[in-house]
CSV table of C-alpha atoms in Angstrom, one decimal:
chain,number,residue,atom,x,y,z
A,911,UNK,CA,99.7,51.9,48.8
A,912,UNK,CA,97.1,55.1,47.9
A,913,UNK,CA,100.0,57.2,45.1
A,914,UNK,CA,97.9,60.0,46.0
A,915,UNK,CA,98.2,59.5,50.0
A,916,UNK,CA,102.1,58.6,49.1
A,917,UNK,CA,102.5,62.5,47.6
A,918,UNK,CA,100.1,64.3,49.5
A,919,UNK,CA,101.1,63.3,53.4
A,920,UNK,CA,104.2,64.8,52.9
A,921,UNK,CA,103.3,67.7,51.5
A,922,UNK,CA,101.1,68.0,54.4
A,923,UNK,CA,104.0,67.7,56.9
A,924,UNK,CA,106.0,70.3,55.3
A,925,UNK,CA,102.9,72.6,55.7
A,926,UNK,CA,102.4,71.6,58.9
A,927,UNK,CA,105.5,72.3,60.1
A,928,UNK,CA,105.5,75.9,58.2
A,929,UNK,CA,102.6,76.8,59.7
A,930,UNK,CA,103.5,75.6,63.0
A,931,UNK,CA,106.5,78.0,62.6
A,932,UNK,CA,104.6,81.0,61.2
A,933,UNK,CA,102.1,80.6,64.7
A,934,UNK,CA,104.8,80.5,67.3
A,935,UNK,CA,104.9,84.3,68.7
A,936,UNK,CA,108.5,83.4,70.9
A,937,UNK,CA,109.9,82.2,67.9
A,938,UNK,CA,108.5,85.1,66.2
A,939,UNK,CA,109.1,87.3,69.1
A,940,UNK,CA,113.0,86.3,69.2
A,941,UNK,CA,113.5,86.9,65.7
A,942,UNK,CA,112.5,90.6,65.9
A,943,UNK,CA,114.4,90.8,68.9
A,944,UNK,CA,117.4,89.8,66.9
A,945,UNK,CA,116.0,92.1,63.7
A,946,UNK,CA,116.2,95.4,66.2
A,947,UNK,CA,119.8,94.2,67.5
A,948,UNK,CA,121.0,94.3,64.3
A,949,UNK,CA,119.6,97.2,63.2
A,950,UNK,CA,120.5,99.4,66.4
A,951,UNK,CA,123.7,101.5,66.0
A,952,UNK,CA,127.0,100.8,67.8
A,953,UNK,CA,127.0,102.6,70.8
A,954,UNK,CA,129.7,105.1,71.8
A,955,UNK,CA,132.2,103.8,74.9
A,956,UNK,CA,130.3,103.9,78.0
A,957,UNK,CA,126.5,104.4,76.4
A,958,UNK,CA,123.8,102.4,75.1
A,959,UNK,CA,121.4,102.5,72.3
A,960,UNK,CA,117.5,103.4,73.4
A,961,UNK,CA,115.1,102.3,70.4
A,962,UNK,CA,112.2,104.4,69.5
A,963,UNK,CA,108.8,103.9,71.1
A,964,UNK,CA,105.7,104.8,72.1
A,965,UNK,CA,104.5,104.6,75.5
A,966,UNK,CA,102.6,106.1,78.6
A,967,UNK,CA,104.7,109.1,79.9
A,968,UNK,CA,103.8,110.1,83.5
A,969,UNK,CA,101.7,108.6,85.9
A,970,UNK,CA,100.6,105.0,85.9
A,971,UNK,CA,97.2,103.0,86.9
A,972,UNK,CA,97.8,101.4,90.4
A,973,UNK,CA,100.7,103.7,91.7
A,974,UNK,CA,99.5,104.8,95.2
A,975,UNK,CA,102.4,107.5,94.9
A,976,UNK,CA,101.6,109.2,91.9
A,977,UNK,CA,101.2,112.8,92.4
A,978,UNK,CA,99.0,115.8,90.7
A,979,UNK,CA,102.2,117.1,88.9
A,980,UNK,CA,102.6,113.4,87.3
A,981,UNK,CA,98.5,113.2,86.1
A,982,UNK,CA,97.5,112.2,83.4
A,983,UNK,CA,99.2,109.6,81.6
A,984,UNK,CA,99.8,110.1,78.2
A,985,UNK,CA,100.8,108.7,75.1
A,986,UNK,CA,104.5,110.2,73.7
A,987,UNK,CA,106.8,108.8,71.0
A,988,UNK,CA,110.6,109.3,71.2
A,989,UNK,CA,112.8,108.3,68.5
A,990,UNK,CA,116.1,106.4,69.4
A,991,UNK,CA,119.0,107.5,71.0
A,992,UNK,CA,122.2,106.6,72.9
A,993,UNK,CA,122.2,107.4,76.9
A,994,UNK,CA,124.8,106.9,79.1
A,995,UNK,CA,125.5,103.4,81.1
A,996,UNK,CA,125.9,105.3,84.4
A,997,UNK,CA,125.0,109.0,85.9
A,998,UNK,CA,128.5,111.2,85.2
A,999,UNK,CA,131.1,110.1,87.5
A,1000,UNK,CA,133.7,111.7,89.4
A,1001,UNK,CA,136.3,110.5,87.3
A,1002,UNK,CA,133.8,111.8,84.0
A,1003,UNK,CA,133.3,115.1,85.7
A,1004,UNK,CA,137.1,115.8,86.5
A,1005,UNK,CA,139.0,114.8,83.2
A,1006,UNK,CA,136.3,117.6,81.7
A,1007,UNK,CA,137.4,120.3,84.5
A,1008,UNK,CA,141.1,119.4,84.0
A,1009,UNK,CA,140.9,120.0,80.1
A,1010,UNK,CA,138.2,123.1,80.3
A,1011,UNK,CA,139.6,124.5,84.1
A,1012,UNK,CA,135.6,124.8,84.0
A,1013,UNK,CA,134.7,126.3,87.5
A,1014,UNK,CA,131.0,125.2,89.0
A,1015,UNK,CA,127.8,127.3,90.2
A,1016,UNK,CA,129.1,125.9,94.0
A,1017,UNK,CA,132.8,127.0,93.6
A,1018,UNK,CA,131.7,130.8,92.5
A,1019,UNK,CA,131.8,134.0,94.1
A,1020,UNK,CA,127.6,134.8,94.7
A,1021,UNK,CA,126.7,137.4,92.9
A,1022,UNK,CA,123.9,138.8,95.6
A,1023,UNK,CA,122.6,140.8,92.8
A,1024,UNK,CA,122.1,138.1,90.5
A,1025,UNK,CA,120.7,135.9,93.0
A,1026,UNK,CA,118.1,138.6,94.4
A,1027,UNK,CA,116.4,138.5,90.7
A,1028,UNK,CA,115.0,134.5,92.0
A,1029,UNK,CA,113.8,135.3,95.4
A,1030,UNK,CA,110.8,137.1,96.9
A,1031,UNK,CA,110.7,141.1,96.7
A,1032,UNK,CA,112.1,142.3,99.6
A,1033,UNK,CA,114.5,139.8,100.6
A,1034,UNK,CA,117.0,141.7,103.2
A,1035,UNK,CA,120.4,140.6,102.4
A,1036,UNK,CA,122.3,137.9,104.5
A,1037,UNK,CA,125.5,138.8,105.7
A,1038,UNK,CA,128.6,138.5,103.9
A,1039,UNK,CA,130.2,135.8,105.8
A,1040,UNK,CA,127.3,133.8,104.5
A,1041,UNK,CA,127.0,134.5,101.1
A,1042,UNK,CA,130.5,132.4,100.3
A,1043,UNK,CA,130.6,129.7,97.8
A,1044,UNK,CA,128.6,126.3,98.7
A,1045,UNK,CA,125.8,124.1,97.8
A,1046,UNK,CA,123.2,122.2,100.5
A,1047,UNK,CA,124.3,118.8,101.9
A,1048,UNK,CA,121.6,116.4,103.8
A,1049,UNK,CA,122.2,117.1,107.5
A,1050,UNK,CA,123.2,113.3,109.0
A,1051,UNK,CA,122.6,114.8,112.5
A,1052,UNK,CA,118.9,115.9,112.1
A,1053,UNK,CA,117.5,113.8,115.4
A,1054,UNK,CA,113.9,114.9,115.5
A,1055,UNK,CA,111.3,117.3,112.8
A,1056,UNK,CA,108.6,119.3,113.6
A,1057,UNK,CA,106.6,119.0,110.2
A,1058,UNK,CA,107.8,117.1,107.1
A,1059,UNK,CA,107.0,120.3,105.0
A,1060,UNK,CA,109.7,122.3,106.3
A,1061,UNK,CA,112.9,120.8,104.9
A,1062,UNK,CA,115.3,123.2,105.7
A,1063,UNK,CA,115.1,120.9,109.2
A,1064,UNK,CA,117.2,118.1,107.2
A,1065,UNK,CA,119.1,120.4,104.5
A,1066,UNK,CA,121.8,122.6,105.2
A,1067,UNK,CA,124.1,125.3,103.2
A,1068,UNK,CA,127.5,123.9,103.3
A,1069,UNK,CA,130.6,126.8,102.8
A,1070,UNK,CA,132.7,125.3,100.7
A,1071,UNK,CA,130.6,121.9,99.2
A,1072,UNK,CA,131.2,121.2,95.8
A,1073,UNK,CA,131.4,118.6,93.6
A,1074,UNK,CA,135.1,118.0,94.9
A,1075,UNK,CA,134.2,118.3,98.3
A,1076,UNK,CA,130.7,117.1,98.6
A,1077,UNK,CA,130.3,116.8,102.5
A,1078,UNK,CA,132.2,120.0,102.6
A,1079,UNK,CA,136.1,121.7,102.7
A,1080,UNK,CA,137.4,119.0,104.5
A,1081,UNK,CA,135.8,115.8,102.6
A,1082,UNK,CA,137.4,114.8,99.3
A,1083,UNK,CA,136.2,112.9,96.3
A,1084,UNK,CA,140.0,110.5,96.3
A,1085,UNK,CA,139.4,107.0,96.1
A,1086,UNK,CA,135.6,108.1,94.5
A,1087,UNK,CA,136.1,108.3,91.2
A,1088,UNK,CA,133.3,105.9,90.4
A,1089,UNK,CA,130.7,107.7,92.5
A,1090,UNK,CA,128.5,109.9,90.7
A,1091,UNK,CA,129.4,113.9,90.5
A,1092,UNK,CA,127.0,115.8,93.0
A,1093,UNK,CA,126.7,119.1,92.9
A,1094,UNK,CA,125.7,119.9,89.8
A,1095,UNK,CA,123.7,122.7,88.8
A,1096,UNK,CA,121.9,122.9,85.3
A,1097,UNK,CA,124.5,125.3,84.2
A,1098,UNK,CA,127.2,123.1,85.0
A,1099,UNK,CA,125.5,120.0,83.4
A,1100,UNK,CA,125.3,121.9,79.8
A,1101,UNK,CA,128.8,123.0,80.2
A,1102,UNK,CA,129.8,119.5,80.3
A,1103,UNK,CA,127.3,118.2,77.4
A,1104,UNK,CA,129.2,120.7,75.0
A,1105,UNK,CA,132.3,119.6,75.7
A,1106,UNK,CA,131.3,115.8,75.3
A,1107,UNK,CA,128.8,116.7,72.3
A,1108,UNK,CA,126.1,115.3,74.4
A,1109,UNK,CA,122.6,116.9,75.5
A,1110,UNK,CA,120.8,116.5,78.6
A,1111,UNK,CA,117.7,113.9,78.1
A,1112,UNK,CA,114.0,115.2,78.0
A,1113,UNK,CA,111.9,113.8,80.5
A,1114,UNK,CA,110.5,112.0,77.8
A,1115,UNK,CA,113.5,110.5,76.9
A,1116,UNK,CA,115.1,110.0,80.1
A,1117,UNK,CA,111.6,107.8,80.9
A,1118,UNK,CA,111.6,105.7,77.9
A,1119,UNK,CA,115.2,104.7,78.7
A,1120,UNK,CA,114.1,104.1,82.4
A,1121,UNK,CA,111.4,101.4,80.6
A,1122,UNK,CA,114.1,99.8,78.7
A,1123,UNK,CA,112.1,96.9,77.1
A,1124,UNK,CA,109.0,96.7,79.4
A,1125,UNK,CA,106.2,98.8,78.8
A,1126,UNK,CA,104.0,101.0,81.3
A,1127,UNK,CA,105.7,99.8,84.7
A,1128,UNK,CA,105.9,101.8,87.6
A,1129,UNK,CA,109.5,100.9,88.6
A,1130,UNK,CA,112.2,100.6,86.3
A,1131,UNK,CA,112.0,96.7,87.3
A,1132,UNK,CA,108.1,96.2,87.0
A,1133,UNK,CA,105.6,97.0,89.5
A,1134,UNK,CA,106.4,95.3,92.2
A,1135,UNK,CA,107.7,97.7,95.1
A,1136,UNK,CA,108.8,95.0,97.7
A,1137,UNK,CA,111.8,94.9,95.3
A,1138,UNK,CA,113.3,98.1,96.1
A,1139,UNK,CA,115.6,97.9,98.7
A,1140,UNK,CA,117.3,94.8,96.1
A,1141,UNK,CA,117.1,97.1,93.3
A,1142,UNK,CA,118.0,100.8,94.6
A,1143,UNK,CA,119.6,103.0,96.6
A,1144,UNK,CA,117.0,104.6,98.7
A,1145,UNK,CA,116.4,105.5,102.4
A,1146,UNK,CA,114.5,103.2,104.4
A,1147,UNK,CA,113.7,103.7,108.6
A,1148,UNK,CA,112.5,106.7,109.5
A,1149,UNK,CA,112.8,110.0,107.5
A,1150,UNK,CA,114.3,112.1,107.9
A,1151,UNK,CA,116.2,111.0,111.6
A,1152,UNK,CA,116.9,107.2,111.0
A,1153,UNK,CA,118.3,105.1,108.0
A,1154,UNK,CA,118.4,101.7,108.3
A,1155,UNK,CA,120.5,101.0,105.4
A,1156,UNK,CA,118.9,97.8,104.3
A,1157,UNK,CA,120.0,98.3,100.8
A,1158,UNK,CA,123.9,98.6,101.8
A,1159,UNK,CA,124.2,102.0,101.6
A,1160,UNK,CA,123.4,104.8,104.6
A,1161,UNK,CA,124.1,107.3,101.5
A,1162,UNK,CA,125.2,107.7,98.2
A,1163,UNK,CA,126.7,104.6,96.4
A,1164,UNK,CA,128.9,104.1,93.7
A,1165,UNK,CA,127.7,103.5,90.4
A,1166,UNK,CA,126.5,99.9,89.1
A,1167,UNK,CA,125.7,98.9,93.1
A,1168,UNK,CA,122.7,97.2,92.0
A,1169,UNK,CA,121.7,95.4,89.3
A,1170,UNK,CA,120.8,96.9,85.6
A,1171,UNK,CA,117.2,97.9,83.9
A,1172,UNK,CA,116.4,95.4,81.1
A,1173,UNK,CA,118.5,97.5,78.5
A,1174,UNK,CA,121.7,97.9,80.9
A,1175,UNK,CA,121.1,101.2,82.3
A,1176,UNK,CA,122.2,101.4,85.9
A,1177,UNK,CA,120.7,103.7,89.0
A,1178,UNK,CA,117.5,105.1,87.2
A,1179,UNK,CA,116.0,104.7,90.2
A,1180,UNK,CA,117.9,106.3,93.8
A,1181,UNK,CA,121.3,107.0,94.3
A,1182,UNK,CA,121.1,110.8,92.9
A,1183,UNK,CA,118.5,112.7,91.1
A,1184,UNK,CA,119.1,113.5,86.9
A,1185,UNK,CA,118.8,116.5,85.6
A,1186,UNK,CA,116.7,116.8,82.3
A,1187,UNK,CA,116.2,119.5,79.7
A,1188,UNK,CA,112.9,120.2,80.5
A,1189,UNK,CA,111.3,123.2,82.7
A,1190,UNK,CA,109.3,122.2,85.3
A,1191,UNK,CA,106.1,123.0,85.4
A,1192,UNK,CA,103.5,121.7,87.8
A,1193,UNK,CA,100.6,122.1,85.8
A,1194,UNK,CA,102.1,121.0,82.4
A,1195,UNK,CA,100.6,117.7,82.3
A,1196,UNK,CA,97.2,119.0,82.8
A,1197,UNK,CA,97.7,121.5,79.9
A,1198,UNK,CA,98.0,118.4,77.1
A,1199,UNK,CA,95.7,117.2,74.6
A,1200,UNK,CA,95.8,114.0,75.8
A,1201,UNK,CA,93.7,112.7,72.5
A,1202,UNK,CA,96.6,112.6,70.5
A,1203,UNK,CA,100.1,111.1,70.9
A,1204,UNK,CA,103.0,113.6,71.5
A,1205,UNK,CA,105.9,113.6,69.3
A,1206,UNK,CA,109.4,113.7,71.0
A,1207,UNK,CA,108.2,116.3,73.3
A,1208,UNK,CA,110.1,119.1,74.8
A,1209,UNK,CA,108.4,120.0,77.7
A,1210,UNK,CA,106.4,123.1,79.3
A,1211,UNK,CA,107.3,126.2,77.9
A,1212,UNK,CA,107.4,128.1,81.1
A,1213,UNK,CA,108.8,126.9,84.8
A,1214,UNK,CA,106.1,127.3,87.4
A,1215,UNK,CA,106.1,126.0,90.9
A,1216,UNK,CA,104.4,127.2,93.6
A,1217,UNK,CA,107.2,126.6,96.2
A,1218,UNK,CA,109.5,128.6,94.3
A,1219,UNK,CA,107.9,130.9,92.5
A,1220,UNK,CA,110.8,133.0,91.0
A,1221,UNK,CA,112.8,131.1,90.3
A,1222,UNK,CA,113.3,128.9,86.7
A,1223,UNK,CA,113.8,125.1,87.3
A,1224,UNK,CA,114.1,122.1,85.6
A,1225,UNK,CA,113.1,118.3,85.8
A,1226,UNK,CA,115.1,115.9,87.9
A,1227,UNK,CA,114.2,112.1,87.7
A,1228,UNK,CA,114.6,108.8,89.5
A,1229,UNK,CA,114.9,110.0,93.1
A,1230,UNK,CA,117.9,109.8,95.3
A,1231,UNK,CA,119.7,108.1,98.7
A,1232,UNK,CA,116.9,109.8,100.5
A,1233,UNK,CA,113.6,109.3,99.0
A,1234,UNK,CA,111.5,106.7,101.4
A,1235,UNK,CA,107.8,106.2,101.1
A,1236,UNK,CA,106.9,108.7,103.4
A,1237,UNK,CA,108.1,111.7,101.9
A,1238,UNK,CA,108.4,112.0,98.4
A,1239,UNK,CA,108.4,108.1,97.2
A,1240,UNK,CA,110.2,109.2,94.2
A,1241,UNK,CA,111.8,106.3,93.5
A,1242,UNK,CA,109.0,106.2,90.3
A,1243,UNK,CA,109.3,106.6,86.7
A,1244,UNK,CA,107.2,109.0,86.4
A,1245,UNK,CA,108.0,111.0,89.5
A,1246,UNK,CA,109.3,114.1,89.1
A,1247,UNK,CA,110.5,117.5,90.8
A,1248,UNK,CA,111.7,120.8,89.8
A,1249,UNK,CA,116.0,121.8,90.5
A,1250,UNK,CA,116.9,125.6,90.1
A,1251,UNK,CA,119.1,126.4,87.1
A,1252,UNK,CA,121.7,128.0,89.6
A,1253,UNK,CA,121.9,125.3,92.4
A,1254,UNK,CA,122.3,121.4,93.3
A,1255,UNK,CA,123.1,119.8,96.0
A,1256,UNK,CA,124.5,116.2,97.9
A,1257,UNK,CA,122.3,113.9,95.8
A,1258,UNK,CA,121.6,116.1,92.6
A,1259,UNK,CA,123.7,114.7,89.6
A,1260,UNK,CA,123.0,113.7,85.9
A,1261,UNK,CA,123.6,111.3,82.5
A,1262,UNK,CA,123.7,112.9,78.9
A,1263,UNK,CA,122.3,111.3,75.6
A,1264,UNK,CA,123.0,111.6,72.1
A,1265,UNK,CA,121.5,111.1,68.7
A,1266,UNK,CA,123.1,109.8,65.7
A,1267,UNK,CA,122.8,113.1,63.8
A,1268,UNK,CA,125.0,114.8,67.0
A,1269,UNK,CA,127.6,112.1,66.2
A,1270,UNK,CA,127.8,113.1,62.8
A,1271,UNK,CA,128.9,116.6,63.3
């Protein structure tokens, strides 16, 4: 036998198999997988970690739904953070109430002064009996429109809906205390985040946990829309005047009714809309430098919509129980609308983050 052949193939099948190795990008791919895991933080009860990334914030190539107020794409980095598993539920919402005897926008006296400063100059003054504590609930009984741009057809302003009474004095939240809290306005949604040391997300944020590990996607599942009766609580029929509950719910659904993004986060898409930290502002997207990447952004600096033009809102993501295609197919991740500081409504709830510096303190 060749000595030389005897010590060299060997050497060459250690090599080979090194190499071999070194070229496998699963293998490769599992072992940073495993590299992040570790390196993530523990997550607080009821949260999960979001690594930092860099990704395409607002609208997507090939979404036929993408609206002006989501254009253009562009890049953003976030750094990591914890969100929360699940929107705020009842039972959330109620232990802070009980400890706090916090009081929400809906429950309060109005204040017609107050509430003159956001409406048009001029506004004559409803009658008392109508300026009573409420919020808006969906109107189930709507049987025909006239125009899908007028929807005070479908909403209307319920006396005495809150977040313990959501359809109204006479519903109650018992038995609920793992649907998420609706009626929630901005102000009430901070109030809570201080007593939790928690923040509201940025949209930024609040998107990048919606990707969880894909990248880019138009759903929170990938980009394939026939999915999202399996994967959401929307409406689907006719909208406003027939639901068809295909996806097992007519309206809103408990939490974790359908199954999880690819980091664990449940109803990112449907069920209610989330409240963000950011103003809303139509145009804010056009006003970027889209040539360079943003840096955990905050934001417009200004709220500006031309529906409601005086009055400050903020973002709400994921859509809700009534988004269909027809309307305002916002069951996106980069769709987004604008929520007045001092009011929500029957499908208007949220989820809080934190940072590892908040935990600290």
């Amino acid at each position: 036998m060749n000595i030389k052949k005897s010590i060299l193939l060997p050497i060459l099948l250690v090599l080979s198999i090194f190499l071999s190795n070194c070229k496998n990008p699963k293998q490769s791919q599992i072992n940073q997988e495993e590299i992040v895991k570790d390196l993530a933080p523990t997550a607080p009860e009821g949260m999960i970690w979001v690594n930092g990334k860099t990704f395409t914030q607002g609208a997507k190539p090939g979404d036929q739904y993408a609206m002006p107020r989501e254009k253009p794409g562009h890049l953003v980095k976030v750094d990591g953070f914890f969100i929360d598993v699940t929107e705020v539920t009842n039972k959330q919402f109620k232990k802070f109430v009980d400890e706090t005897g916090y009081v929400t926008v809906a429950e309060r006296p109005i204040n017609w002064n107050e509430m003159k400063a956001s409406l048009p100059p001029g506004t004559p003054k409803p009658h008392d009996s109508v300026l009573q504590p409420g919020s808006l609930i969906f109107n189930k009984n709507v049987s025909q429109v006239a125009t899908m741009d007028n929807y005070t057809q479908w909403w209307t302003w319920k006396i005495g809906a809150n977040w313990q009474h959501p359809e109204g004095p006479e519903s109650t939240i018992e038995g609920k205390d793992n649907y998420p809290v609706v009626h929630i306005a901005y102000q009430d949604a901070i109030a809570y985040c201080k007593w939790a040391n928690r923040r509201l997300p940025t949209e930024a944020e609040w998107e990048a946990a919606a990707q969880g590990t894909l990248k880019d996607n138009i759903y929170t599942w990938g980009n394939n829309s026939e999915l999202l009766t399996q994967k959401a609580n929307t409406w689907q029929g006719i909208f406003p005047t027939k639901n068809e509950s295909q996806d097992g719910f007519e309206l809103i659904a408990p939490v974790k009714s359908y199954e999880p993004n690819s980091i664990g986060l449940y109803d990112m898409m449907g069920n209610v809309w989330e409240l963000t930290s950011d103003l809303f502002n139509v145009n804010y997207y056009q006003q970027i430098n889209i040539n360079k990447t943003l840096i955990n952004p905050t934001g417009a600096k200004n709220s500006y919509s031309p529906s409601n033009p005086y009055q400050e809102e903020h973002v709400i993501k994921g859509g809700s129980f009534l988004c269909h295609a027809s309307y305002c197919a916002s069951f996106r991740i980069s769709a987004r609308m604008g929520s007045s500081t001092d009011s929500g409504s029957d499908h208007s709830g949220f989820r809080t983050v934190v940072t590892t510096e908040m935990l600290k303190k």
